[in-house]
Amino acid sequence: MTGRDELRVAVVGVGVMGADHVRRIVERVRGARCTVVSDVLPDRAAAVSAFAPGSRAVADPYDAIAADDVDAVVLASPATMHEKQVLACLAARKPVLCEKPLTTEAETALDIVRREIESGVELVQVGFMRRYDTEYLALRDAIASGKLGTPLVAHCVHRNPSVPDYFDSSMVIKDCLVHEIDATRYLLGEEIRSVQVLRPTPNSQARRGLQDPQLVIMETTSGRLVDVELFVTSGIGYEVRMEVVGESGSATLGFGRKSPGFIDHFAAAYDAEVQSWVDAVHAGPATGSFVDGPGAWDGYAAAAVCAAGLLSLQTGNRVSVELEQP
Ligand SMILES: NC(=O)C1=CN([C@@H]2O[C@H](COP(=O)(O)OP(=O)(O)OC[C@H]3O[C@@H](n4cnc5c(N)ncnc54)[C@H](O)[C@@H]3O)[C@@H](O)[C@H]2O)C=CC1
Ligand SMILES: O=C1[C@@H](O)[C@H](O)[C@@H](O)[C@H](O)[C@H]1O
């Protein structure tokens, strides 16, 4: 799988995120090259392959995953495709960096956790790139330093200027909130035990039927509360903020920052994420793990909170999160 100077990577699904990952592998990531560019739209695969010298375009994602000239896979297909494609990576014993969310239901994410355990080796990393963002890392350091005292509450803002037409109310949870779910677990070091989704007056500029904004309150196992404003049709810019309030101080990230979109905002974090993954895959034969950072369990835990969030979206009631052991 490794032992080579350069990891041979297939990028599967080359829309917005996948094409961006191909570019970073070609231009900035050390120790990897893109050998296969795959998309069910052959023209798109060919167009993106054109900027990865030495790569070939493959339409069938499963052919790409199984290919002999592919050591590892970056999965950036639509979320509904992740389950089957991650399982194909596990079957081929190939490390995979799967874009978030791991899958769209808790059951299928748990199945991946179990299948990975059966395989005997950690192969699945989930694309929670905020864990590689310098501002999140500084916030984590501030918490760990003890300067804030015990964290009690956190406030988050997650705004997009706009979203594609296919974006529905459930995607605000599964595609957007999923990042704050992971950030909460990562920064506070606890699981989330309940979630409540409130529905403020919808933005008149939002597509009919899209509940936007949404206000979410999550509770961790020790009773800390984290509120999240999700607003995906703000019309203004991409904004991600967080404030953690502890017994003896508070710390923030993202205030005063506005970007055109996530690609610009988190560019350095995506670079760091993919580089760390490539390094972990190279080190895998020695360490026994082909993952750096968020793995299949993190993908499952986030999916379970999303599932509870989707139930709450319907009723507005607080819903408990039940995590099953694999
Ligand atoms: N980490 C992050 O900040 C972000 C992550 N994402 C995630 O990346 C993934 C892709 O999202 P986008 O790039 O925004 O979507 P997109 O719609 O721009 O691109 C998806 C691509 O996958 C292709 N595709 C469709 N069916 C496929 C299949 N069965 N197998 C392989 N490819 C297939 C489509 O033709 C398209 O080119 C999603 O899981 C999404 O949640 C998206 C945006 C930001
Ligand atoms: O994952 C992402 C998108 O899918 C989602 O639409 C955005 O809201 C997130 O901030 C971005 O990181």
PDB file of N, CA, C and O in Angstrom, residues 106-107 109-118 191 296-298 300-301 322-326:
ATOM      1  N   ALA A 106     -27.481   7.068  10.828  1.00  0.00           N
ATOM      2  CA  ALA A 106     -26.647   6.528  11.909  1.00  0.00           C
ATOM      3  C   ALA A 106     -26.372   5.036  11.706  1.00  0.00           C
ATOM      4  O   ALA A 106     -25.252   4.565  11.934  1.00  0.00           O
ATOM      5  N   GLU A 107     -27.387   4.276  11.239  1.00  0.00           N
ATOM      6  CA  GLU A 107     -27.222   2.815  11.121  1.00  0.00           C
ATOM      7  C   GLU A 107     -26.121   2.469  10.134  1.00  0.00           C
ATOM      8  O   GLU A 107     -25.309   1.564  10.363  1.00  0.00           O
ATOM      9  N   ALA A 109     -23.640   4.363   9.195  1.00  0.00           N
ATOM     10  CA  ALA A 109     -22.333   4.781   9.717  1.00  0.00           C
ATOM     11  C   ALA A 109     -21.817   3.759  10.731  1.00  0.00           C
ATOM     12  O   ALA A 109     -20.631   3.408  10.744  1.00  0.00           O
ATOM     13  N   LEU A 110     -22.742   3.246  11.569  1.00  0.00           N
ATOM     14  CA  LEU A 110     -22.338   2.235  12.557  1.00  0.00           C
ATOM     15  C   LEU A 110     -21.873   0.961  11.855  1.00  0.00           C
ATOM     16  O   LEU A 110     -20.916   0.308  12.284  1.00  0.00           O
ATOM     17  N   ASP A 111     -22.533   0.625  10.762  1.00  0.00           N
ATOM     18  CA  ASP A 111     -22.121  -0.556  10.005  1.00  0.00           C
ATOM     19  C   ASP A 111     -20.676  -0.393   9.516  1.00  0.00           C
ATOM     20  O   ASP A 111     -19.884  -1.333   9.562  1.00  0.00           O
ATOM     21  N   ILE A 112     -20.338   0.814   9.082  1.00  0.00           N
ATOM     22  CA  ILE A 112     -18.957   1.052   8.623  1.00  0.00           C
ATOM     23  C   ILE A 112     -17.982   0.885   9.790  1.00  0.00           C
ATOM     24  O   ILE A 112     -16.916   0.271   9.640  1.00  0.00           O
ATOM     25  N   VAL A 113     -18.357   1.409  10.971  1.00  0.00           N
ATOM     26  CA  VAL A 113     -17.490   1.243  12.144  1.00  0.00           C
ATOM     27  C   VAL A 113     -17.235  -0.253  12.373  1.00  0.00           C
ATOM     28  O   VAL A 113     -16.100  -0.693  12.567  1.00  0.00           O
ATOM     29  N   ARG A 114     -18.320  -1.025  12.308  1.00  0.00           N
ATOM     30  CA  ARG A 114     -18.188  -2.472  12.580  1.00  0.00           C
ATOM     31  C   ARG A 114     -17.353  -3.163  11.509  1.00  0.00           C
ATOM     32  O   ARG A 114     -16.505  -4.005  11.815  1.00  0.00           O
ATOM     33  N   ARG A 115     -17.593  -2.808  10.262  1.00  0.00           N
ATOM     34  CA  ARG A 115     -16.843  -3.457   9.162  1.00  0.00           C
ATOM     35  C   ARG A 115     -15.368  -3.103   9.240  1.00  0.00           C
ATOM     36  O   ARG A 115     -14.502  -3.921   8.931  1.00  0.00           O
ATOM     37  N   GLU A 116     -15.079  -1.879   9.671  1.00  0.00           N
ATOM     38  CA  GLU A 116     -13.667  -1.502   9.803  1.00  0.00           C
ATOM     39  C   GLU A 116     -13.010  -2.303  10.929  1.00  0.00           C
ATOM     40  O   GLU A 116     -11.877  -2.779  10.789  1.00  0.00           O
ATOM     41  N   ILE A 117     -13.747  -2.466  12.036  1.00  0.00           N
ATOM     42  CA  ILE A 117     -13.197  -3.261  13.146  1.00  0.00           C
ATOM     43  C   ILE A 117     -12.912  -4.686  12.666  1.00  0.00           C
ATOM     44  O   ILE A 117     -11.855  -5.253  12.925  1.00  0.00           O
ATOM     45  N   GLU A 118     -13.873  -5.255  11.902  1.00  0.00           N
ATOM     46  CA  GLU A 118     -13.671  -6.620  11.382  1.00  0.00           C
ATOM     47  C   GLU A 118     -12.434  -6.703  10.498  1.00  0.00           C
ATOM     48  O   GLU A 118     -11.750  -7.718  10.455  1.00  0.00           O
ATOM     49  N   GLU A 191     -19.247  13.288  24.420  1.00  0.00           N
ATOM     50  CA  GLU A 191     -20.309  13.016  23.449  1.00  0.00           C
ATOM     51  C   GLU A 191     -21.471  13.987  23.684  1.00  0.00           C
ATOM     52  O   GLU A 191     -21.558  14.640  24.730  1.00  0.00           O
ATOM     53  N   ALA A 296     -13.839   6.582  11.777  1.00  0.00           N
ATOM     54  CA  ALA A 296     -15.202   6.095  11.531  1.00  0.00           C
ATOM     55  C   ALA A 296     -16.104   6.326  12.746  1.00  0.00           C
ATOM     56  O   ALA A 296     -17.282   6.687  12.597  1.00  0.00           O
ATOM     57  N   TRP A 297     -15.562   6.136  13.960  1.00  0.00           N
ATOM     58  CA  TRP A 297     -16.406   6.359  15.148  1.00  0.00           C
ATOM     59  C   TRP A 297     -16.887   7.809  15.200  1.00  0.00           C
ATOM     60  O   TRP A 297     -18.053   8.084  15.530  1.00  0.00           O
ATOM     61  N   ASP A 298     -16.002   8.746  14.876  1.00  0.00           N
ATOM     62  CA  ASP A 298     -16.397  10.158  14.892  1.00  0.00           C
ATOM     63  C   ASP A 298     -17.489  10.410  13.848  1.00  0.00           C
ATOM     64  O   ASP A 298     -18.412  11.196  14.076  1.00  0.00           O
ATOM     65  N   TYR A 300     -19.659   8.180  12.878  1.00  0.00           N
ATOM     66  CA  TYR A 300     -20.892   7.587  13.405  1.00  0.00           C
ATOM     67  C   TYR A 300     -21.516   8.467  14.487  1.00  0.00           C
ATOM     68  O   TYR A 300     -22.730   8.734  14.477  1.00  0.00           O
ATOM     69  N   ALA A 301     -20.678   8.931  15.431  1.00  0.00           N
ATOM     70  CA  ALA A 301     -21.216   9.757  16.529  1.00  0.00           C
ATOM     71  C   ALA A 301     -21.906  10.994  15.957  1.00  0.00           C
ATOM     72  O   ALA A 301     -22.989  11.391  16.422  1.00  0.00           O
ATOM     73  N   GLU A 322     -28.782   8.357  21.198  1.00  0.00           N
ATOM     74  CA  GLU A 322     -28.391   7.042  21.719  1.00  0.00           C
ATOM     75  C   GLU A 322     -27.240   6.518  20.885  1.00  0.00           C
ATOM     76  O   GLU A 322     -27.406   6.233  19.705  1.00  0.00           O
ATOM     77  N   LEU A 323     -26.065   6.385  21.498  1.00  0.00           N
ATOM     78  CA  LEU A 323     -24.922   5.827  20.763  1.00  0.00           C
ATOM     79  C   LEU A 323     -24.829   4.334  21.078  1.00  0.00           C
ATOM     80  O   LEU A 323     -24.783   3.950  22.236  1.00  0.00           O
ATOM     81  N   GLU A 324     -24.783   3.524  20.015  1.00  0.00           N
ATOM     82  CA  GLU A 324     -24.627   2.082  20.222  1.00  0.00           C
ATOM     83  C   GLU A 324     -23.158   1.728  20.196  1.00  0.00           C
ATOM     84  O   GLU A 324     -22.397   2.285  19.388  1.00  0.00           O
ATOM     85  N   GLN A 325     -22.762   0.803  21.033  1.00  0.00           N
ATOM     86  CA  GLN A 325     -21.372   0.344  20.957  1.00  0.00           C
ATOM     87  C   GLN A 325     -21.222  -0.599  19.758  1.00  0.00           C
ATOM     88  O   GLN A 325     -22.129  -1.357  19.462  1.00  0.00           O
ATOM     89  N   PRO A 326     -20.083  -0.518  19.068  1.00  0.00           N
ATOM     90  CA  PRO A 326     -19.950  -1.336  17.862  1.00  0.00           C
ATOM     91  C   PRO A 326     -19.818  -2.834  18.171  1.00  0.00           C
ATOM     92  O   PRO A 326     -19.454  -3.205  19.217  1.00  0.00           O
TER      93      PRO A 326
END
